[in-house]
Short mmCIF file of C-alpha atoms and ligand atoms in Angstrom, two decimals:
data_model
loop_
_atom_site.label_atom_id
_atom_site.label_comp_id
_atom_site.label_asym_id
_atom_site.label_seq_id
_atom_site.Cartn_x
_atom_site.Cartn_y
_atom_site.Cartn_z
CA MET A 1 106.64 64.46 165.16
CA PRO A 2 103.42 65.60 163.40
CA SER A 3 103.20 65.04 159.68
CA ALA A 4 101.70 67.56 157.29
CA VAL A 5 99.28 67.81 154.42
CA CYS A 6 99.84 70.41 151.68
CA PRO A 7 96.55 70.68 149.79
CA GLY A 8 95.80 72.40 146.52
CA THR A 9 94.33 72.11 143.07
CA PHE A 10 97.78 72.34 141.47
CA ASP A 11 96.44 73.30 138.04
CA PRO A 12 99.38 73.21 137.47
CA ILE A 13 101.98 73.02 140.26
CA THR A 14 104.28 76.08 140.28
CA ASN A 15 107.64 76.83 141.87
CA GLY A 16 105.67 78.73 144.54
CA HIS A 17 103.83 75.53 145.54
CA LEU A 18 107.10 73.59 145.42
CA ASP A 19 108.76 76.09 147.74
CA ILE A 20 105.98 75.60 150.32
CA ILE A 21 106.16 71.78 149.95
CA GLU A 22 109.94 71.78 150.37
CA ARG A 23 109.78 73.98 153.45
CA SER A 24 107.01 71.80 154.92
CA ALA A 25 109.11 68.67 154.36
CA TYR A 26 112.01 70.40 156.11
CA ILE A 27 109.87 71.29 159.12
CA TYR A 28 107.70 68.18 159.44
CA GLY A 29 109.77 65.44 157.81
CA LYS A 30 106.76 63.91 156.10
CA VAL A 31 104.40 65.75 153.76
CA VAL A 32 101.39 64.44 151.90
CA VAL A 33 100.80 66.62 148.86
CA ALA A 34 97.04 66.42 148.45
CA VAL A 35 95.84 67.04 144.91
CA GLY A 36 92.19 68.07 145.06
CA ARG A 37 90.02 66.43 142.46
CA GLY A 38 88.39 69.83 142.03
CA TYR A 39 84.75 68.95 141.45
CA GLY A 40 82.90 71.92 140.07
CA LYS A 41 86.15 73.66 139.09
CA GLU A 42 87.15 73.93 135.50
CA THR A 43 90.77 72.81 135.32
CA LEU A 44 93.20 72.90 132.41
CA PHE A 45 94.85 69.63 133.45
CA THR A 46 92.91 66.49 134.38
CA VAL A 47 93.34 65.20 137.90
CA ASP A 48 95.59 62.39 136.60
CA GLU A 49 97.76 64.90 134.76
CA ARG A 50 97.96 67.17 137.81
CA GLU A 51 98.89 64.22 140.03
CA GLU A 52 101.58 63.11 137.59
CA LEU A 53 103.06 66.61 137.27
CA VAL A 54 103.13 67.00 141.06
CA ALA A 55 104.69 63.53 141.49
CA GLN A 56 107.46 64.31 139.03
CA SER A 57 108.05 67.75 140.53
CA VAL A 58 108.38 66.52 144.14
CA SER A 59 110.37 63.38 143.31
CA GLY A 60 113.53 65.00 144.68
CA ILE A 61 111.96 66.03 148.00
CA SER A 62 112.48 63.33 150.60
CA GLY A 63 109.46 62.65 152.77
CA ALA A 64 106.98 63.96 150.18
CA LYS A 65 104.27 61.79 148.66
CA VAL A 66 101.33 62.62 146.41
CA VAL A 67 97.74 61.54 146.97
CA VAL A 68 94.56 62.61 145.15
CA PHE A 69 91.71 63.60 147.43
CA ASP A 70 88.14 64.73 147.37
CA GLY A 71 85.65 65.43 150.13
CA LEU A 72 86.54 67.10 153.38
CA LEU A 73 90.19 68.01 153.81
CA VAL A 74 90.14 67.34 157.56
CA GLU A 75 88.81 63.82 156.97
CA PHE A 76 91.54 63.24 154.44
CA ALA A 77 94.15 64.55 156.89
CA ARG A 78 92.84 62.12 159.53
CA GLU A 79 93.01 59.21 157.09
CA GLN A 80 96.62 60.14 156.36
CA SER A 81 97.39 60.45 160.10
CA ALA A 82 98.43 64.06 159.52
CA ASP A 83 97.73 66.63 162.18
CA VAL A 84 98.87 69.75 160.40
CA ILE A 85 97.55 71.41 157.24
CA VAL A 86 100.17 73.68 155.68
CA LYS A 87 99.10 76.49 153.37
CA GLY A 88 101.10 79.15 151.61
CA LEU A 89 100.10 82.77 152.10
CA ARG A 90 100.85 85.27 149.41
CA ALA A 91 99.36 88.74 149.68
CA VAL A 92 96.57 90.12 151.80
CA SER A 93 94.12 88.75 149.21
CA ASP A 94 94.82 85.12 150.24
CA PHE A 95 94.27 85.92 153.89
CA GLU A 96 90.51 86.32 154.21
CA HIS A 97 89.66 83.11 152.38
CA GLU A 98 92.37 81.10 154.12
CA PHE A 99 91.43 82.46 157.54
CA GLN A 100 87.82 81.41 157.00
CA MET A 101 88.83 77.93 155.81
CA ALA A 102 91.19 77.48 158.74
CA LEU A 103 88.48 78.40 161.25
CA LEU A 104 85.90 76.13 159.63
CA ASN A 105 88.39 73.25 159.61
CA LYS A 106 89.26 73.94 163.24
CA ARG A 107 85.59 73.66 164.11
CA LEU A 108 85.24 70.38 162.22
CA ALA A 109 88.46 68.92 163.60
CA PRO A 110 89.86 70.75 166.63
CA GLY A 111 92.89 68.45 166.78
CA ILE A 112 94.16 69.47 163.35
CA GLU A 113 96.08 72.74 163.10
CA THR A 114 96.39 74.90 160.01
CA VAL A 115 99.84 76.43 159.69
CA PHE A 116 100.65 79.24 157.26
CA LEU A 117 104.02 79.72 155.65
CA MET A 118 104.67 83.11 154.10
CA ALA A 119 105.34 82.90 150.39
CA SER A 120 108.97 83.48 149.51
CA PRO A 121 109.39 86.99 148.08
CA GLU A 122 110.39 85.67 144.65
CA TYR A 123 107.11 83.73 144.37
CA MET A 124 104.78 86.22 146.00
CA PHE A 125 103.32 87.18 142.62
CA LEU A 126 103.12 83.64 141.26
CA SER A 127 99.83 81.79 140.75
CA SER A 128 98.67 78.86 138.63
CA SER A 129 96.20 81.11 136.84
CA GLY A 130 98.91 83.67 136.03
CA VAL A 131 101.15 80.94 134.64
CA LYS A 132 98.32 79.60 132.44
CA GLU A 133 97.62 83.09 131.16
CA ILE A 134 101.26 83.61 130.18
CA ALA A 135 101.55 80.18 128.53
CA LYS A 136 98.29 80.62 126.65
CA PHE A 137 99.61 83.71 124.91
CA GLY A 138 103.01 82.22 124.17
CA GLY A 139 105.04 83.90 126.94
CA SER A 140 107.90 82.19 128.76
CA VAL A 141 107.17 80.46 132.07
CA THR A 142 110.77 79.39 132.60
CA GLY A 143 111.73 79.80 136.26
CA LEU A 144 108.08 79.94 137.33
CA VAL A 145 107.24 76.23 137.03
CA PRO A 146 109.18 72.95 137.00
CA GLY A 147 110.42 71.78 133.55
CA VAL A 148 107.79 69.02 133.29
CA VAL A 149 105.04 71.59 133.79
CA GLU A 150 106.58 73.84 131.15
CA MET A 151 106.36 70.92 128.73
CA GLY A 152 102.83 70.09 129.83
CA LEU A 153 101.73 73.68 129.25
CA SER A 154 103.23 73.84 125.78
CA GLY A 155 101.47 70.54 124.98
CA LYS A 156 98.14 72.03 126.03
CA TYR A 157 98.51 75.29 124.19
CA ARG A 158 100.33 74.08 121.08
CA GLY A 159 98.45 75.13 117.98
P1 LIG B 201 94.37 78.19 144.45
O1 LIG B 201 94.14 78.18 145.95
O2 LIG B 201 94.70 79.53 143.88
O3 LIG B 201 93.36 77.38 143.63
P2 LIG B 201 96.02 76.03 144.81
O4 LIG B 201 94.79 75.37 145.35
O5 LIG B 201 96.77 75.26 143.81
O6 LIG B 201 95.69 77.40 144.20
O7 LIG B 201 96.98 76.49 145.99
C1 LIG B 201 97.25 75.66 147.07
C2 LIG B 201 98.00 76.40 148.13
O8 LIG B 201 99.23 76.88 147.63
C3 LIG B 201 97.28 77.61 148.69
O9 LIG B 201 97.48 77.60 150.08
C4 LIG B 201 97.99 78.78 148.08
O10 LIG B 201 97.95 79.91 148.92
C5 LIG B 201 99.39 78.24 147.98
N1 LIG B 201 100.15 78.91 146.94
C6 LIG B 201 99.83 79.03 145.65
N2 LIG B 201 100.78 79.73 144.99
C7 LIG B 201 101.71 80.08 145.90
C8 LIG B 201 102.92 80.83 145.86
N3 LIG B 201 103.35 81.40 144.74
N4 LIG B 201 103.64 80.98 147.01
C9 LIG B 201 103.17 80.43 148.15
N5 LIG B 201 102.05 79.71 148.27
C10 LIG B 201 101.31 79.54 147.16
#
């Protein structure tokens, strides 16, 4: 049975990410949630904070573990003995970028497949950046992110 890697920046993890992780765990049994260090990206949460929020959020999903990574995703997948990269696809806008990444990764590592799961309709509109925008201006993110993330966001934007 192949095991899977679910990569992302997770700045922060949302219920949309969680849905993809849960469905991957259901399909593949084992899922490594790969938290990208995000060099060159300005993130709201540090990599340690993002890792901790992901770890707490996936603690109820059996077969899921969290690992921080940097460098090439396909190398990381090999190190983790994973042969499938699972990505969530929202609207058409995700497609072009994801298609390009999948083809580049296929060229680098032909033995590793990228598999796309369609976003669940209720999370189709949900993104980390949208959640940060709402939280920044004092809106409610209940139902969009796990409780620990809600607390983390209010800690960041308090005052
Ligand atoms: P981004 O790619 O916007 O920086 P992430 O790196 O955290 O965000 O996203 C990791 C993966 O999760 C990507 O494959 C992305 O398409 C997917 N994803 C993000 N939000 C959702 C969502 N609401 N539903 C399904 N998949 C999602």
